[in-house]
Amino acid sequence: MTAQVVVRTDRQRRLLHRLPWWIAALFLVGIAVLWIFPFLWMLSASLKDNMEMFAGGLKLWPSKFVWDNYARAWNDAHFGRYLINTVVTTVITVVIVTIRCATAGYVLARYRFRGSKVFLGVLIATLFVPTGYTIIPVVKISMQLHLIDSLGGMILALSGGAYVSAILLYYGYFRQIPRELEEAAVVDGAGFVRIFFSVMLPLAMPVTATVAVLTFITTWNAFFLPLVFTFSRPDLRTVSVGMQAFVGETATDWSGMAAAGVISIVPVVVLFIFLQRYFVEGISGAVKS
Amino acid sequence: MTGRSVRLRTTWIWIFLVPTVVLYGVYTIYPIIASYWYSLVEWNGFDADQKFVGLSNYREVFADPLFWNSFKVTLFFMLLVVPARVLLTLLLAMVLNSPKLPLIGLLRSAFFIPVVTTTAIIGVVMRFILDPASGPVSTALTKLGFGGVDFLGDQHLALPTAAVLYVWKFFGVTMIYWLAALQTIPYELYEAARIDGAGTGQLFRHITLPMLKPFLIIITVLTVEETFHNFDLMYTLTGGGPYFHTEIIEIYIYRWAFAASIPQLGHASAAAVIFGLLVAVVGALQLWGVYAGRRLRGDQR
């Protein structure tokens, strides 16, 4: 009898203890809904016809679902093609950037060689270089190398951009790995390349995940370089450039524009939700080990 | 170690560096240097001939009130967004880091979502959402009896509006930085302190804050660096208008180099070089701040 009473008050106390947290969570959910309202609105606008969109204001649920907006965006506004361009560009850039930053960060962190200090110094000195500063020579040299007006040239330019922070991430991580690990691998007969690929790189998985995700976002979002690389080749536009062009060309088709926006954003959001688990796991795994 | 194996190691070191040397060299280092040359010539980008004109491009840029305008806009924008991004995200990250909070994964995702979406598309969509005639925000304000506000068309409102949208768009990046920083603090530390009778305020002052100090510097540096990359949002949102009130330096450069009917790459390059110097000075000031701060802390001990 007395034991039961004790249990109940215990549970009540725990519930009471949890209550403020639930109130805080509900409050935050309210803010979060406001936070993503522009996307909800875009989604709803992509399903309304143009008349309802202008009259509807903040109402989210369309009175009639107009799927034709998507067909217009996909075919007439070429967003099907823009999407493929963006996916190809982003995936290849992420692979190049991740590999080059991992290898560079690794040798800079683990080895002292002639020029290593200078190398690191140059990297840190150029940490802040923005695209607006480098854009003119980048375009000019791409013209000289016949790489302008091509996806390949755009990918190279994007991969060569400022990913100093990615190198520094790898640098910081590889630096704190104890020497003994490397020595053990050497004793086992592993060479330079084997140590990197079968010992160091797998250890750096959390950093690789972070770098890959951040590079993916940066490249998918890239606008300045794709804009100037596709001036005379509209068929090579990425979704970000396509969207700007869409508004310029058909200023009145706002619901088609919203549909194009959804087409451009949904793949990356879906992929993010899928990758985010891995991303957070990677970070917490790094903290645990 | 024998001489041969050292040589072999050196070879591999440089092979590992080659991708970065080539790509970074061609697309970042070379342009930094070449900008200086381009800023000394008169050149429209089409013809082969580049006429050397000395410093006259710089004289023109310095004499152009619109350049100084874009200079001011860029710095003012930085001052508007950096404190908001660094401090507000820390608050939210601390809330979203507490293990007792329900729905934590969902909330983190929601606040991060704007980051993964394409900036240029956000700019275009926001232009419609804030449209004074038919946008949903204006409609809502009218219904509440305020009358429509032209957020992006008003000379005084355009830049703050863009700043708010920028903070909203990139909030999640800084939040993730902070969450990663907070996760380096072992939870047992809090539990131990709590057993010793420390309150929430004390926990924050004596554990969270000291542990986060090095991260604060890094995160601020990264955030300031990112605010200089704001072409995408500004260009799609306002294009620099109204009347150049949101024309950041990157748009100024773009206007002279690519948007003019006769491109003036020399003039644009001179502006770009000055922009590069500005970014470098701000970066150097920050690094100096880091060192000064470290020395100060060293002296106290």
Short mmCIF file of C-alpha atoms in Angstrom, two decimals, chain A residues 17-199:
data_model
loop_
_atom_site.label_atom_id
_atom_site.label_comp_id
_atom_site.label_asym_id
_atom_site.label_seq_id
_atom_site.Cartn_x
_atom_site.Cartn_y
_atom_site.Cartn_z
CA HIS A 17 9.51 17.34 -14.15
CA ARG A 18 9.04 16.55 -17.84
CA LEU A 19 6.17 18.99 -18.35
CA PRO A 20 8.28 22.16 -18.85
CA TRP A 21 10.32 20.31 -21.46
CA TRP A 22 7.18 19.36 -23.38
CA ILE A 23 5.92 22.94 -23.23
CA ALA A 24 9.31 24.13 -24.51
CA ALA A 25 9.19 21.52 -27.28
CA LEU A 26 5.70 22.59 -28.37
CA PHE A 27 6.78 26.23 -28.38
CA LEU A 28 9.78 25.32 -30.52
CA VAL A 29 7.60 23.30 -32.89
CA GLY A 30 5.51 26.44 -33.38
CA ILE A 31 8.62 28.43 -34.26
CA ALA A 32 9.83 25.62 -36.50
CA VAL A 33 6.57 25.67 -38.49
CA LEU A 34 6.95 29.44 -38.97
CA TRP A 35 10.59 28.76 -39.86
CA ILE A 36 9.71 26.47 -42.76
CA PHE A 37 6.59 28.40 -43.74
CA PRO A 38 8.16 29.72 -46.98
CA PHE A 39 8.62 26.13 -48.15
CA LEU A 40 5.09 25.11 -47.18
CA TRP A 41 3.82 28.17 -49.03
CA MET A 42 5.93 27.34 -52.10
CA LEU A 43 4.63 23.78 -52.08
CA SER A 44 1.04 25.00 -51.92
CA ALA A 45 1.63 27.67 -54.55
CA SER A 46 3.05 25.04 -56.90
CA LEU A 47 -0.35 23.30 -56.81
CA LYS A 48 -2.59 26.34 -57.26
CA ASP A 49 -3.49 27.96 -60.54
CA ASN A 50 -2.13 31.45 -61.12
CA MET A 51 -5.47 33.13 -60.38
CA GLU A 52 -5.84 31.47 -56.97
CA MET A 53 -2.24 32.18 -56.14
CA PHE A 54 -2.73 35.91 -56.48
CA ALA A 55 -6.02 35.95 -54.60
CA GLY A 56 -5.26 33.28 -51.99
CA GLY A 57 -2.84 35.10 -49.72
CA LEU A 58 -1.65 32.98 -46.82
CA LYS A 59 -4.09 30.09 -47.34
CA LEU A 60 -2.05 26.93 -47.74
CA TRP A 61 -4.56 24.36 -49.01
CA PRO A 62 -5.32 24.81 -52.73
CA SER A 63 -9.01 24.68 -53.67
CA LYS A 64 -8.11 22.68 -56.78
CA PHE A 65 -4.88 20.78 -57.33
CA VAL A 66 -3.18 21.89 -60.55
CA TRP A 67 -0.53 19.31 -61.46
CA ASP A 68 -0.01 20.94 -64.82
CA ASN A 69 2.35 23.45 -63.15
CA TYR A 70 4.89 20.66 -62.75
CA ALA A 71 4.61 19.56 -66.36
CA ARG A 72 5.22 23.17 -67.47
CA ALA A 73 8.24 23.54 -65.20
CA TRP A 74 9.72 20.15 -66.17
CA ASN A 75 9.27 20.44 -69.94
CA ASP A 76 8.67 24.03 -71.05
CA ALA A 77 11.06 25.59 -68.53
CA HIS A 78 13.57 22.72 -68.97
CA PHE A 79 13.86 21.95 -65.26
CA GLY A 80 14.20 18.26 -66.02
CA ARG A 81 17.46 19.01 -67.80
CA TYR A 82 18.61 21.58 -65.24
CA LEU A 83 18.11 18.99 -62.51
CA ILE A 84 20.31 16.45 -64.29
CA ASN A 85 22.99 19.10 -64.82
CA THR A 86 22.89 19.97 -61.12
CA VAL A 87 23.06 16.36 -59.93
CA VAL A 88 26.00 15.52 -62.24
CA THR A 89 27.90 18.68 -61.26
CA THR A 90 27.30 18.25 -57.54
CA VAL A 91 28.16 14.55 -57.30
CA ILE A 92 31.43 14.83 -59.23
CA THR A 93 32.46 17.97 -57.35
CA VAL A 94 31.82 16.33 -53.97
CA VAL A 95 33.98 13.33 -54.94
CA ILE A 96 36.85 15.51 -56.18
CA VAL A 97 36.76 17.89 -53.22
CA THR A 98 36.55 15.14 -50.61
CA ILE A 99 39.48 13.21 -52.07
CA ARG A 100 41.71 16.21 -52.60
CA CYS A 101 41.00 17.69 -49.17
CA ALA A 102 41.49 14.35 -47.39
CA THR A 103 44.86 13.64 -49.03
CA ALA A 104 46.10 17.21 -48.60
CA GLY A 105 44.93 17.45 -45.00
CA TYR A 106 46.54 14.08 -44.27
CA VAL A 107 50.05 14.79 -45.52
CA LEU A 108 50.05 18.29 -44.04
CA ALA A 109 49.04 16.93 -40.64
CA ARG A 110 51.27 13.84 -40.48
CA TYR A 111 54.44 14.78 -42.33
CA ARG A 112 56.95 17.53 -42.13
CA PHE A 113 58.51 18.14 -45.54
CA ARG A 114 60.15 20.96 -47.43
CA GLY A 115 57.48 23.55 -48.11
CA SER A 116 54.84 22.12 -45.79
CA LYS A 117 54.77 25.23 -43.62
CA VAL A 118 54.54 27.48 -46.70
CA PHE A 119 51.77 25.31 -48.12
CA LEU A 120 49.74 25.53 -44.95
CA GLY A 121 50.43 29.25 -44.70
CA VAL A 122 49.20 29.89 -48.24
CA LEU A 123 46.05 27.88 -47.54
CA ILE A 124 45.27 29.81 -44.37
CA ALA A 125 46.05 33.13 -46.05
CA THR A 126 43.49 32.34 -48.77
CA LEU A 127 40.87 31.11 -46.33
CA PHE A 128 38.77 34.20 -46.88
CA VAL A 129 38.92 34.55 -50.66
CA PRO A 130 35.39 35.11 -52.03
CA THR A 131 34.13 34.16 -55.48
CA GLY A 132 33.56 37.78 -56.43
CA TYR A 133 37.27 38.41 -56.22
CA THR A 134 38.45 35.46 -58.33
CA ILE A 135 35.60 35.27 -60.83
CA ILE A 136 37.12 37.32 -63.67
CA PRO A 137 40.45 35.42 -64.00
CA VAL A 138 38.60 32.11 -63.48
CA VAL A 139 36.39 32.87 -66.47
CA LYS A 140 39.36 34.12 -68.49
CA ILE A 141 41.54 31.08 -67.85
CA SER A 142 38.61 28.76 -68.52
CA MET A 143 38.21 30.48 -71.88
CA GLN A 144 41.90 29.95 -72.65
CA LEU A 145 41.69 26.26 -71.68
CA HIS A 146 38.45 25.90 -73.71
CA LEU A 147 36.66 24.88 -70.54
CA ILE A 148 34.05 27.62 -70.52
CA ASP A 149 30.55 26.67 -71.68
CA SER A 150 30.98 23.09 -70.48
CA LEU A 151 29.89 21.15 -67.42
CA GLY A 152 33.40 19.74 -67.06
CA GLY A 153 34.92 23.19 -66.85
CA MET A 154 32.31 24.27 -64.34
CA ILE A 155 33.00 21.19 -62.19
CA LEU A 156 36.75 21.85 -62.21
CA ALA A 157 36.24 25.51 -61.29
CA LEU A 158 33.87 24.57 -58.48
CA SER A 159 36.26 21.89 -57.16
CA GLY A 160 39.18 24.33 -57.22
CA GLY A 161 37.34 26.93 -55.18
CA ALA A 162 37.90 27.76 -51.57
CA TYR A 163 37.58 24.50 -49.66
CA VAL A 164 40.33 25.46 -47.24
CA SER A 165 38.06 24.80 -44.28
CA ALA A 166 37.60 21.20 -45.46
CA ILE A 167 41.37 20.70 -45.63
CA LEU A 168 41.71 22.23 -42.17
CA LEU A 169 39.00 19.89 -40.83
CA TYR A 170 40.98 16.88 -42.06
CA TYR A 171 44.21 18.48 -40.87
CA GLY A 172 42.88 18.90 -37.34
CA TYR A 173 41.53 15.38 -37.24
CA PHE A 174 44.59 13.58 -38.61
CA ARG A 175 46.88 15.56 -36.33
CA GLN A 176 45.40 14.18 -33.15
CA ILE A 177 45.68 10.52 -34.18
CA PRO A 178 48.46 8.97 -32.04
CA ARG A 179 51.76 8.08 -33.71
CA GLU A 180 51.64 4.53 -32.28
CA LEU A 181 48.84 3.63 -34.65
CA GLU A 182 50.97 4.51 -37.65
CA GLU A 183 54.01 2.74 -36.21
CA ALA A 184 51.97 -0.41 -35.64
CA ALA A 185 50.83 -0.32 -39.26
CA VAL A 186 54.44 0.14 -40.42
CA VAL A 187 55.50 -2.84 -38.33
CA ASP A 188 52.75 -4.83 -40.04
CA GLY A 189 54.38 -3.90 -43.33
CA ALA A 190 51.91 -1.29 -44.58
CA GLY A 191 53.26 1.35 -46.95
CA PHE A 192 52.38 5.04 -47.27
CA VAL A 193 49.30 4.51 -49.42
CA ARG A 194 48.01 1.50 -47.45
CA ILE A 195 48.31 3.38 -44.15
CA PHE A 196 46.25 6.20 -45.59
CA PHE A 197 43.53 4.18 -47.24
CA SER A 198 43.11 1.31 -44.76
CA VAL A 199 43.96 2.99 -41.45
#
